[in-house]
mmCIF file of C-alpha atoms in Angstrom:
data_model
loop_
_atom_site.group_PDB
_atom_site.id
_atom_site.type_symbol
_atom_site.label_atom_id
_atom_site.label_comp_id
_atom_site.label_asym_id
_atom_site.label_seq_id
_atom_site.Cartn_x
_atom_site.Cartn_y
_atom_site.Cartn_z
ATOM 1 C CA UNK A 167 112.799 113.711 183.421
ATOM 2 C CA UNK A 168 110.341 116.520 182.811
ATOM 3 C CA UNK A 169 107.534 116.107 180.456
ATOM 4 C CA UNK A 170 107.144 120.119 180.077
ATOM 5 C CA UNK A 171 107.561 121.064 176.445
ATOM 6 C CA UNK A 172 110.044 123.972 175.668
ATOM 7 C CA UNK A 173 110.093 126.527 172.818
ATOM 8 C CA UNK A 174 112.519 129.018 171.707
ATOM 9 C CA UNK A 175 110.956 131.952 170.057
ATOM 10 C CA UNK A 176 113.211 134.572 167.936
ATOM 11 C CA UNK A 177 111.842 138.207 168.259
ATOM 12 C CA UNK A 178 109.855 139.946 171.163
ATOM 13 C CA UNK A 179 107.528 141.599 168.963
ATOM 14 C CA UNK A 180 103.779 141.759 168.923
ATOM 15 C CA UNK A 181 103.581 138.262 167.451
ATOM 16 C CA UNK A 182 106.205 136.944 169.185
ATOM 17 C CA UNK A 183 105.088 137.945 172.682
ATOM 18 C CA UNK A 184 101.414 136.688 172.035
ATOM 19 C CA UNK A 185 102.825 133.399 171.089
ATOM 20 C CA UNK A 186 105.201 133.281 174.141
ATOM 21 C CA UNK A 187 102.329 134.224 176.618
ATOM 22 C CA UNK A 188 99.797 131.533 175.048
ATOM 23 C CA UNK A 189 102.181 128.939 175.323
ATOM 24 C CA UNK A 190 103.454 129.690 178.734
ATOM 25 C CA UNK A 191 99.854 129.838 180.016
ATOM 26 C CA UNK A 192 99.274 126.410 178.634
ATOM 27 C CA UNK A 193 102.476 125.165 180.618
ATOM 28 C CA UNK A 194 105.217 125.405 178.231
ATOM 29 C CA UNK A 195 108.822 126.449 179.208
ATOM 30 C CA UNK A 196 109.418 129.683 177.025
ATOM 31 C CA UNK A 197 112.493 131.492 175.992
ATOM 32 C CA UNK A 198 112.103 134.577 173.869
ATOM 33 C CA UNK A 199 115.358 136.086 172.093
ATOM 34 C CA UNK A 200 115.198 140.023 171.152
ATOM 35 C CA UNK A 201 118.274 141.213 169.163
ATOM 36 C CA UNK A 202 117.726 144.845 170.589
ATOM 37 C CA UNK A 203 119.389 145.865 173.893
ATOM 38 C CA UNK A 204 115.949 146.772 175.266
ATOM 39 C CA UNK A 205 112.352 146.041 174.726
ATOM 40 C CA UNK A 206 110.549 148.667 172.901
ATOM 41 C CA UNK A 207 108.248 149.422 170.043
ATOM 42 C CA UNK A 208 108.087 152.167 167.476
ATOM 43 C CA UNK A 209 106.276 155.822 168.670
ATOM 44 C CA UNK A 210 102.876 155.117 166.724
ATOM 45 C CA UNK A 211 99.469 153.946 166.819
ATOM 46 C CA UNK A 212 97.955 150.736 165.944
ATOM 47 C CA UNK A 213 94.025 149.642 164.965
ATOM 48 C CA UNK A 214 93.125 146.602 166.941
ATOM 49 C CA UNK A 215 89.919 145.149 165.230
ATOM 50 C CA UNK A 216 88.030 142.147 166.782
ATOM 51 C CA UNK A 217 90.222 139.441 165.854
ATOM 52 C CA UNK A 218 93.061 141.270 167.673
ATOM 53 C CA UNK A 219 90.987 141.853 170.868
ATOM 54 C CA UNK A 220 89.958 138.465 171.050
ATOM 55 C CA UNK A 221 93.493 137.435 170.808
ATOM 56 C CA UNK A 222 94.522 139.765 173.701
ATOM 57 C CA UNK A 223 91.439 138.603 175.723
ATOM 58 C CA UNK A 224 92.777 135.103 175.395
ATOM 59 C CA UNK A 225 95.799 135.813 177.087
ATOM 60 C CA UNK A 226 94.421 138.157 179.728
ATOM 61 C CA UNK A 227 95.905 141.604 178.266
ATOM 62 C CA UNK A 228 92.786 143.301 176.593
ATOM 63 C CA UNK A 229 91.970 145.329 179.625
ATOM 64 C CA UNK A 230 95.581 146.668 180.271
ATOM 65 C CA UNK A 231 95.508 147.745 176.586
ATOM 66 C CA UNK A 232 92.403 149.141 175.686
ATOM 67 C CA UNK A 233 92.239 151.072 179.065
ATOM 68 C CA UNK A 234 94.725 153.504 177.753
ATOM 69 C CA UNK A 235 93.257 153.180 174.026
ATOM 70 C CA UNK A 236 90.223 155.017 172.310
ATOM 71 C CA UNK A 237 87.092 153.007 171.090
ATOM 72 C CA UNK A 238 86.456 153.723 167.562
ATOM 73 C CA UNK A 239 82.479 154.061 166.718
ATOM 74 C CA UNK A 240 82.999 155.453 163.095
ATOM 75 C CA UNK A 241 86.103 155.258 160.892
ATOM 76 C CA UNK A 242 85.692 157.655 158.181
ATOM 77 C CA UNK A 243 87.330 157.915 154.613
ATOM 78 C CA UNK A 244 87.047 161.290 152.521
ATOM 79 C CA UNK A 245 88.433 162.049 149.167
ATOM 80 C CA UNK A 246 90.489 165.062 147.773
ATOM 81 C CA UNK A 247 87.436 167.174 148.088
ATOM 82 C CA UNK A 248 86.697 166.212 151.894
ATOM 83 C CA UNK A 249 83.488 164.249 150.500
ATOM 84 C CA UNK A 250 82.700 161.491 152.872
ATOM 85 C CA UNK A 251 82.842 158.008 150.941
ATOM 86 C CA UNK A 252 83.108 155.450 153.514
ATOM 87 C CA UNK A 253 82.209 154.949 157.126
ATOM 88 C CA UNK A 254 80.933 151.368 156.877
ATOM 89 C CA UNK A 255 84.063 149.537 157.729
ATOM 90 C CA UNK A 256 82.678 148.780 161.298
ATOM 91 C CA UNK A 257 79.230 146.985 160.663
ATOM 92 C CA UNK A 258 80.273 144.324 163.469
ATOM 93 C CA UNK A 259 82.703 143.672 166.280
ATOM 94 C CA UNK A 260 84.869 146.343 168.046
ATOM 95 C CA UNK A 261 87.609 148.413 167.176
ATOM 96 C CA UNK A 262 90.320 150.213 169.377
ATOM 97 C CA UNK A 263 93.133 152.464 168.567
ATOM 98 C CA UNK A 264 96.101 152.469 170.893
ATOM 99 C CA UNK A 265 99.641 153.530 170.995
ATOM 100 C CA UNK A 266 101.921 150.812 169.869
ATOM 101 C CA UNK A 267 104.373 150.893 172.861
ATOM 102 C CA UNK A 268 101.222 150.762 175.067
ATOM 103 C CA UNK A 269 100.327 147.249 173.452
ATOM 104 C CA UNK A 270 103.744 146.036 173.497
ATOM 105 C CA UNK A 271 104.309 146.733 177.083
ATOM 106 C CA UNK A 272 101.177 145.048 177.992
ATOM 107 C CA UNK A 273 102.302 142.422 176.015
ATOM 108 C CA UNK A 274 105.703 142.337 177.946
ATOM 109 C CA UNK A 275 103.912 142.225 181.123
ATOM 110 C CA UNK A 276 101.503 139.433 180.219
ATOM 111 C CA UNK A 277 104.765 137.180 179.144
ATOM 112 C CA UNK A 278 106.536 137.930 182.351
ATOM 113 C CA UNK A 279 103.525 137.044 184.444
ATOM 114 C CA UNK A 280 103.123 133.812 182.348
ATOM 115 C CA UNK A 281 106.695 132.817 183.376
ATOM 116 C CA UNK A 282 108.356 133.724 180.137
ATOM 117 C CA UNK A 283 111.961 134.168 179.883
ATOM 118 C CA UNK A 284 113.182 137.180 177.678
ATOM 119 C CA UNK A 285 116.671 137.628 176.736
ATOM 120 C CA UNK A 286 117.729 141.035 175.268
ATOM 121 C CA UNK A 287 120.807 141.418 173.136
ATOM 122 C CA UNK A 288 120.233 137.720 171.820
ATOM 123 C CA UNK A 289 120.323 137.954 168.111
ATOM 124 C CA UNK A 290 119.303 135.072 166.073
ATOM 125 C CA UNK A 291 121.019 134.190 162.939
ATOM 126 C CA UNK A 292 119.188 130.862 161.722
ATOM 127 C CA UNK A 293 117.114 127.853 162.963
ATOM 128 C CA UNK A 294 117.025 124.226 161.977
ATOM 129 C CA UNK A 295 114.240 121.712 161.213
ATOM 130 C CA UNK A 296 115.454 119.677 164.096
ATOM 131 C CA UNK A 297 114.337 122.473 166.790
ATOM 132 C CA UNK A 298 117.599 124.355 166.895
ATOM 133 C CA UNK A 299 117.940 128.027 167.208
ATOM 134 C CA UNK A 300 121.240 129.335 165.933
ATOM 135 C CA UNK A 301 122.422 132.690 168.068
ATOM 136 C CA UNK A 302 124.967 135.119 166.871
ATOM 137 C CA UNK A 303 127.441 134.615 169.797
ATOM 138 C CA UNK A 304 128.139 131.271 168.354
ATOM 139 C CA UNK A 305 125.985 129.259 170.362
ATOM 140 C CA UNK A 306 122.925 126.884 169.466
ATOM 141 C CA UNK A 307 119.745 126.407 171.829
ATOM 142 C CA UNK A 308 117.429 123.075 171.254
ATOM 143 C CA UNK A 309 113.909 122.970 172.001
ATOM 144 C CA UNK A 310 110.780 120.900 171.109
ATOM 145 C CA UNK A 311 109.718 123.733 168.856
ATOM 146 C CA UNK A 312 111.307 127.008 167.759
ATOM 147 C CA UNK A 313 109.372 129.851 166.402
ATOM 148 C CA UNK A 314 110.518 132.760 164.219
ATOM 149 C CA UNK A 315 108.769 136.055 164.888
ATOM 150 C CA UNK A 316 111.752 138.063 163.849
ATOM 151 C CA UNK A 317 110.277 140.097 161.089
ATOM 152 C CA UNK A 318 110.053 140.695 157.155
ATOM 153 C CA UNK A 319 113.833 139.875 156.806
ATOM 154 C CA UNK A 320 113.697 136.994 159.245
ATOM 155 C CA UNK A 321 116.747 134.892 159.343
ATOM 156 C CA UNK A 322 114.751 131.996 160.870
ATOM 157 C CA UNK A 323 112.509 131.689 157.734
ATOM 158 C CA UNK A 324 115.452 132.371 155.196
ATOM 159 C CA UNK A 325 117.542 129.458 156.832
ATOM 160 C CA UNK A 326 114.621 127.090 156.971
ATOM 161 C CA UNK A 327 114.079 127.613 153.115
ATOM 162 C CA UNK A 328 110.518 128.735 153.635
ATOM 163 C CA UNK A 329 110.882 132.157 151.789
ATOM 164 C CA UNK A 330 109.069 132.453 148.256
ATOM 165 C CA UNK A 331 109.147 136.067 147.759
ATOM 166 C CA UNK A 332 109.610 139.525 149.442
ATOM 167 C CA UNK A 333 108.070 142.468 147.479
ATOM 168 C CA UNK A 334 108.596 145.933 147.883
ATOM 169 C CA UNK A 335 105.145 147.258 147.363
ATOM 170 C CA UNK A 336 106.024 150.522 145.981
ATOM 171 C CA UNK A 337 104.596 152.822 148.646
ATOM 172 C CA UNK A 338 104.998 153.177 152.320
ATOM 173 C CA UNK A 339 104.288 155.622 155.371
ATOM 174 C CA UNK A 340 105.687 157.809 157.941
ATOM 175 C CA UNK A 341 104.096 157.230 161.338
ATOM 176 C CA UNK A 342 104.018 159.845 163.784
ATOM 177 C CA UNK A 343 102.653 160.781 167.196
ATOM 178 C CA UNK A 344 101.682 164.310 168.064
ATOM 179 C CA UNK A 345 100.003 165.900 171.171
ATOM 180 C CA UNK A 346 96.252 165.502 171.299
ATOM 181 C CA UNK A 347 94.171 168.739 171.159
ATOM 182 C CA UNK A 348 90.351 169.682 170.895
ATOM 183 C CA UNK A 349 90.920 169.829 167.084
ATOM 184 C CA UNK A 350 91.461 166.091 166.857
ATOM 185 C CA UNK A 351 88.553 163.505 166.414
ATOM 186 C CA UNK A 352 86.873 161.821 169.307
ATOM 187 C CA UNK A 353 85.898 158.103 168.923
ATOM 188 C CA UNK A 354 86.267 158.742 165.113
ATOM 189 C CA UNK A 355 89.190 158.066 162.888
ATOM 190 C CA UNK A 356 89.913 160.223 160.023
ATOM 191 C CA UNK A 357 91.182 159.230 156.747
ATOM 192 C CA UNK A 358 91.703 161.414 153.594
ATOM 193 C CA UNK A 359 92.946 160.649 150.154
ATOM 194 C CA UNK A 360 94.297 162.931 147.611
ATOM 195 C CA UNK A 361 96.002 161.632 144.594
ATOM 196 C CA UNK A 362 98.649 158.918 145.789
ATOM 197 C CA UNK A 363 98.731 160.213 149.130
ATOM 198 C CA UNK A 364 96.859 159.230 152.123
ATOM 199 C CA UNK A 365 96.467 160.791 155.554
ATOM 200 C CA UNK A 366 94.920 159.377 158.659
ATOM 201 C CA UNK A 367 94.241 161.282 161.707
ATOM 202 C CA UNK A 368 93.743 158.614 164.828
ATOM 203 C CA UNK A 369 92.987 159.233 168.589
ATOM 204 C CA UNK A 370 95.111 156.422 170.148
ATOM 205 C CA UNK A 371 95.321 157.719 173.806
ATOM 206 C CA UNK A 372 94.376 160.480 175.973
ATOM 207 C CA UNK A 373 97.486 162.458 175.447
ATOM 208 C CA UNK A 374 98.166 161.457 171.897
ATOM 209 C CA UNK A 375 96.881 161.410 168.173
ATOM 210 C CA UNK A 376 98.528 158.961 165.638
ATOM 211 C CA UNK A 377 99.060 160.273 162.187
ATOM 212 C CA UNK A 378 100.024 158.223 159.134
ATOM 213 C CA UNK A 379 101.235 159.792 155.926
ATOM 214 C CA UNK A 380 101.386 157.582 152.958
ATOM 215 C CA UNK A 381 102.609 157.862 149.595
ATOM 216 C CA UNK A 382 104.312 155.872 146.732
ATOM 217 C CA UNK A 383 107.998 155.833 146.987
ATOM 218 C CA UNK A 384 108.524 157.785 143.787
ATOM 219 C CA UNK A 385 106.840 160.950 145.603
ATOM 220 C CA UNK A 386 110.165 162.191 146.725
ATOM 221 C CA UNK A 387 108.736 165.441 148.858
ATOM 222 C CA UNK A 388 106.072 163.358 150.281
ATOM 223 C CA UNK A 389 108.663 160.657 151.497
ATOM 224 C CA UNK A 390 110.727 163.377 153.210
ATOM 225 C CA UNK A 391 109.498 163.063 156.598
ATOM 226 C CA UNK A 392 112.646 163.139 158.574
ATOM 227 C CA UNK A 393 113.373 166.263 158.299
ATOM 228 C CA UNK A 394 109.551 166.654 157.826
ATOM 229 C CA UNK A 395 108.589 168.357 154.749
ATOM 230 C CA UNK A 396 105.461 169.888 156.178
ATOM 231 C CA UNK A 397 104.187 172.358 153.539
ATOM 232 C CA UNK A 398 104.034 169.912 150.669
ATOM 233 C CA UNK A 399 101.363 167.548 153.221
ATOM 234 C CA UNK A 400 99.511 170.879 154.021
ATOM 235 C CA UNK A 401 99.275 171.810 150.435
ATOM 236 C CA UNK A 402 97.701 168.262 149.744
ATOM 237 C CA UNK A 403 95.548 168.221 153.084
ATOM 238 C CA UNK A 404 94.759 171.836 154.127
ATOM 239 C CA UNK A 405 92.096 170.512 156.275
ATOM 240 C CA UNK A 406 94.444 168.540 158.483
ATOM 241 C CA UNK A 407 96.802 171.843 158.846
ATOM 242 C CA UNK A 408 96.437 171.638 162.702
ATOM 243 C CA UNK A 409 97.622 168.318 163.046
ATOM 244 C CA UNK A 410 100.573 168.358 160.395
ATOM 245 C CA UNK A 411 101.800 171.668 162.226
ATOM 246 C CA UNK A 412 102.167 169.414 165.223
ATOM 247 C CA UNK A 413 104.550 166.686 163.749
ATOM 248 C CA UNK A 414 108.139 168.182 164.868
ATOM 249 C CA UNK A 415 110.717 169.353 162.364
ATOM 250 C CA UNK A 416 112.608 165.971 163.114
ATOM 251 C CA UNK A 417 109.877 163.525 164.071
ATOM 252 C CA UNK A 418 111.012 159.816 165.353
ATOM 253 C CA UNK A 419 108.825 158.512 162.714
ATOM 254 C CA UNK A 420 110.325 158.415 159.149
ATOM 255 C CA UNK A 421 108.838 157.259 156.037
ATOM 256 C CA UNK A 422 109.349 153.303 155.391
ATOM 257 C CA UNK A 423 108.231 151.314 152.399
ATOM 258 C CA UNK A 424 105.470 148.355 152.575
ATOM 259 C CA UNK A 425 106.522 144.756 151.951
ATOM 260 C CA UNK A 426 104.885 141.603 151.328
ATOM 261 C CA UNK A 427 106.122 138.442 152.604
ATOM 262 C CA UNK A 428 105.071 135.449 150.557
ATOM 263 C CA UNK A 429 106.004 131.997 152.005
ATOM 264 C CA UNK A 430 105.949 128.536 150.763
ATOM 265 C CA UNK A 431 105.026 126.976 154.032
ATOM 266 C CA UNK A 432 104.873 128.297 157.622
ATOM 267 C CA UNK A 433 107.040 125.561 158.894
ATOM 268 C CA UNK A 434 109.751 122.850 158.319
ATOM 269 C CA UNK A 435 110.087 120.016 160.823
ATOM 270 C CA UNK A 436 109.849 121.299 164.414
ATOM 271 C CA UNK A 437 110.676 125.201 163.252
ATOM 272 C CA UNK A 438 107.781 127.637 162.600
ATOM 273 C CA UNK A 439 107.497 131.410 161.565
ATOM 274 C CA UNK A 440 104.824 133.724 162.644
ATOM 275 C CA UNK A 441 103.870 137.441 162.081
ATOM 276 C CA UNK A 442 105.731 139.342 159.592
ATOM 277 C CA UNK A 443 108.287 136.623 159.229
ATOM 278 C CA UNK A 444 105.473 134.273 157.784
ATOM 279 C CA UNK A 445 103.083 136.855 156.056
ATOM 280 C CA UNK A 446 103.968 140.466 156.116
ATOM 281 C CA UNK A 447 101.599 142.941 154.553
ATOM 282 C CA UNK A 448 100.661 146.506 153.907
ATOM 283 C CA UNK A 449 98.773 147.869 156.627
ATOM 284 C CA UNK A 450 96.018 149.164 154.375
ATOM 285 C CA UNK A 451 93.093 147.214 156.310
ATOM 286 C CA UNK A 452 94.741 147.548 159.502
ATOM 287 C CA UNK A 453 95.306 143.917 159.669
ATOM 288 C CA UNK A 454 98.944 143.285 159.739
ATOM 289 C CA UNK A 455 99.360 143.134 163.547
ATOM 290 C CA UNK A 456 95.720 141.854 164.140
ATOM 291 C CA UNK A 457 96.226 138.695 162.015
ATOM 292 C CA UNK A 458 99.840 138.210 163.301
ATOM 293 C CA UNK A 459 98.373 137.999 166.969
ATOM 294 C CA UNK A 460 95.074 135.859 166.169
ATOM 295 C CA UNK A 461 97.398 133.555 164.173
ATOM 296 C CA UNK A 462 99.691 133.011 167.381
ATOM 297 C CA UNK A 463 96.640 132.150 169.394
ATOM 298 C CA UNK A 464 95.693 129.576 166.636
ATOM 299 C CA UNK A 465 99.146 127.793 166.860
ATOM 300 C CA UNK A 466 98.713 127.626 170.625
ATOM 301 C CA UNK A 467 95.298 126.136 170.136
ATOM 302 C CA UNK A 468 96.285 123.399 167.690
ATOM 303 C CA UNK A 469 98.956 122.474 170.047
ATOM 304 C CA UNK A 470 96.637 122.024 172.732
ATOM 305 C CA UNK A 471 95.103 119.141 170.960
ATOM 306 C CA UNK A 472 97.606 117.589 169.055
ATOM 307 C CA UNK A 473 101.126 116.483 168.992
ATOM 308 C CA UNK A 474 103.625 119.139 167.559
ATOM 309 C CA UNK A 475 104.042 117.568 163.868
ATOM 310 C CA UNK A 476 100.235 117.193 163.567
ATOM 311 C CA UNK A 477 99.513 120.736 165.196
ATOM 312 C CA UNK A 478 101.628 122.410 162.685
ATOM 313 C CA UNK A 479 99.968 120.741 159.986
ATOM 314 C CA UNK A 480 96.423 121.662 161.329
ATOM 315 C CA UNK A 481 97.649 125.013 161.747
ATOM 316 C CA UNK A 482 98.969 125.762 158.345
ATOM 317 C CA UNK A 483 96.076 123.854 156.550
ATOM 318 C CA UNK A 484 93.671 125.900 158.571
ATOM 319 C CA UNK A 485 95.039 129.570 158.558
ATOM 320 C CA UNK A 486 97.383 130.180 155.770
ATOM 321 C CA UNK A 487 94.355 130.414 153.251
ATOM 322 C CA UNK A 488 92.915 132.870 155.529
ATOM 323 C CA UNK A 489 95.771 135.079 155.937
ATOM 324 C CA UNK A 490 96.688 134.740 152.401
ATOM 325 C CA UNK A 491 93.263 136.224 151.378
ATOM 326 C CA UNK A 492 93.960 139.175 153.919
ATOM 327 C CA UNK A 493 97.299 139.805 152.147
ATOM 328 C CA UNK A 494 95.659 139.986 148.681
ATOM 329 C CA UNK A 495 92.705 142.439 149.614
ATOM 330 C CA UNK A 496 95.212 144.281 151.346
ATOM 331 C CA UNK A 497 97.319 144.789 148.356
ATOM 332 C CA UNK A 498 94.181 145.357 146.006
ATOM 333 C CA UNK A 499 93.178 148.493 148.596
ATOM 334 C CA UNK A 500 96.637 149.849 148.308
ATOM 335 C CA UNK A 501 96.762 149.859 144.687
ATOM 336 C CA UNK A 502 93.463 151.793 144.610
ATOM 337 C CA UNK A 503 94.783 154.267 147.115
ATOM 338 C CA UNK A 504 98.120 154.985 145.558
ATOM 339 C CA UNK A 505 98.303 153.497 141.759
ATOM 340 C CA UNK A 506 95.472 155.660 140.287
ATOM 341 C CA UNK A 507 95.942 158.250 137.668
ATOM 342 C CA UNK A 508 95.000 161.930 138.884
ATOM 343 C CA UNK A 509 92.327 162.695 135.894
ATOM 344 C CA UNK A 510 90.319 159.989 137.252
ATOM 345 C CA UNK A 511 89.915 160.889 140.974
ATOM 346 C CA UNK A 512 86.416 161.386 140.700
ATOM 347 C CA UNK A 513 85.944 157.973 139.183
ATOM 348 C CA UNK A 514 87.760 156.520 142.203
ATOM 349 C CA UNK A 515 85.397 158.551 144.539
ATOM 350 C CA UNK A 516 82.487 157.221 142.811
ATOM 351 C CA UNK A 517 84.074 153.470 143.092
ATOM 352 C CA UNK A 518 84.892 153.539 146.780
ATOM 353 C CA UNK A 519 81.553 155.141 147.555
ATOM 354 C CA UNK A 520 79.791 152.326 145.491
ATOM 355 C CA UNK A 521 81.892 149.525 147.492
ATOM 356 C CA UNK A 522 81.164 151.260 150.772
ATOM 357 C CA UNK A 523 77.354 150.300 149.959
ATOM 358 C CA UNK A 524 77.736 146.700 148.793
ATOM 359 C CA UNK A 525 77.223 144.569 151.559
ATOM 360 C CA UNK A 526 78.727 141.610 149.917
ATOM 361 C CA UNK A 527 82.076 143.321 149.142
ATOM 362 C CA UNK A 528 82.254 145.029 152.819
ATOM 363 C CA UNK A 529 81.808 141.530 154.004
ATOM 364 C CA UNK A 530 84.418 140.140 151.909
ATOM 365 C CA UNK A 531 86.957 142.791 152.554
ATOM 366 C CA UNK A 532 86.758 142.799 156.034
ATOM 367 C CA UNK A 533 86.163 139.522 156.772
ATOM 368 C CA UNK A 534 89.354 138.830 158.715
ATOM 369 C CA UNK A 535 88.080 141.315 161.610
ATOM 370 C CA UNK A 536 85.267 139.080 162.323
ATOM 371 C CA UNK A 537 87.334 135.686 161.926
ATOM 372 C CA UNK A 538 88.865 134.261 165.024
ATOM 373 C CA UNK A 539 90.241 130.395 164.980
ATOM 374 C CA UNK A 540 88.915 127.669 167.035
ATOM 375 C CA UNK A 541 91.726 125.022 166.293
ATOM 376 C CA UNK A 542 91.344 123.560 170.277
ATOM 377 C CA UNK A 543 87.869 122.511 168.929
ATOM 378 C CA UNK A 544 89.109 121.076 165.745
ATOM 379 C CA UNK A 545 89.063 117.339 164.683
ATOM 380 C CA UNK A 546 88.868 115.087 161.792
ATOM 381 C CA UNK A 547 91.465 113.864 159.544
ATOM 382 C CA UNK A 548 94.789 115.790 158.841
ATOM 383 C CA UNK A 549 95.808 116.717 155.335
ATOM 384 C CA UNK A 550 99.139 115.805 153.812
ATOM 385 C CA UNK A 551 100.675 119.031 155.113
ATOM 386 C CA UNK A 552 104.298 119.501 155.234
#
């Protein structure tokens, strides 16, 4: 009888593929279930901070990703009067911006190279604490460990009874790619705020620039991004006219709301959740995907040195407080960006400028970028856990 451990994973997104590759490289037998008929990602860009880059390095996928991306030396934030408020986010470590589809393709390749089996058109409808995964075709599969990486509305999380709360944060954004021109920044990410609206212009590959257009959900003109209400955004951000005019009338991207997922626990028995299924958050700090990938590596590290039950306890006890803290800071930052009275925009600018100069605050709000788990070196008594 084989001693090889087997894991079944629901979801072939960024967290699921990182998890799959990390375990396969450690000798596990791995199968991933993807509900879609093909493996794909949305046409948008993504920030990869130091923690995400180290996660990619841990599975040997970093070079394939960064070779197509842009090294950012200065992320800049300006206010409604185009005054520079912040370029201090990148004090330590690295930051790359890449296309999500390039990142996803590299993760698919890394998983395939590691021997991961990926099944498309294989929808998961639930999981059991005994290490079972229930599929939409009526079948059930059993493993030493099952993992739900199946997003905000995770069936794995819900059927395990791990969901505490899913909160619509009241704001969101549209994500768009436009052909890159000489009008766009090089090795710099631009962001500008005007009222409750925020625009980002981020070079993400030699050919493409990524735009994010964020606003509260009650800003009906701003949320109209498919078809694209171009003029309302040009009126708010005239300095970005060149980029906004390149957004197609019917772009691939549409406005979507941000959500927070709060879970009671990250696992029950031999079933766990990762990524958005465990801790979805707004992308205000650029850490939603970064923490998801780093946390996947953390679970693999813990499984390196502990039996499965102990590994899950150690992983949750160590990493859940870290991710909960990132989620809180991201929520707070979003409220400053979108829920601020128009008559007090000058005060907001002064606040952001002063916080940018406060090194202790900078370290607190950006701590996740410089944090990377080392659970494969952890030792000592295990807490009560779950």
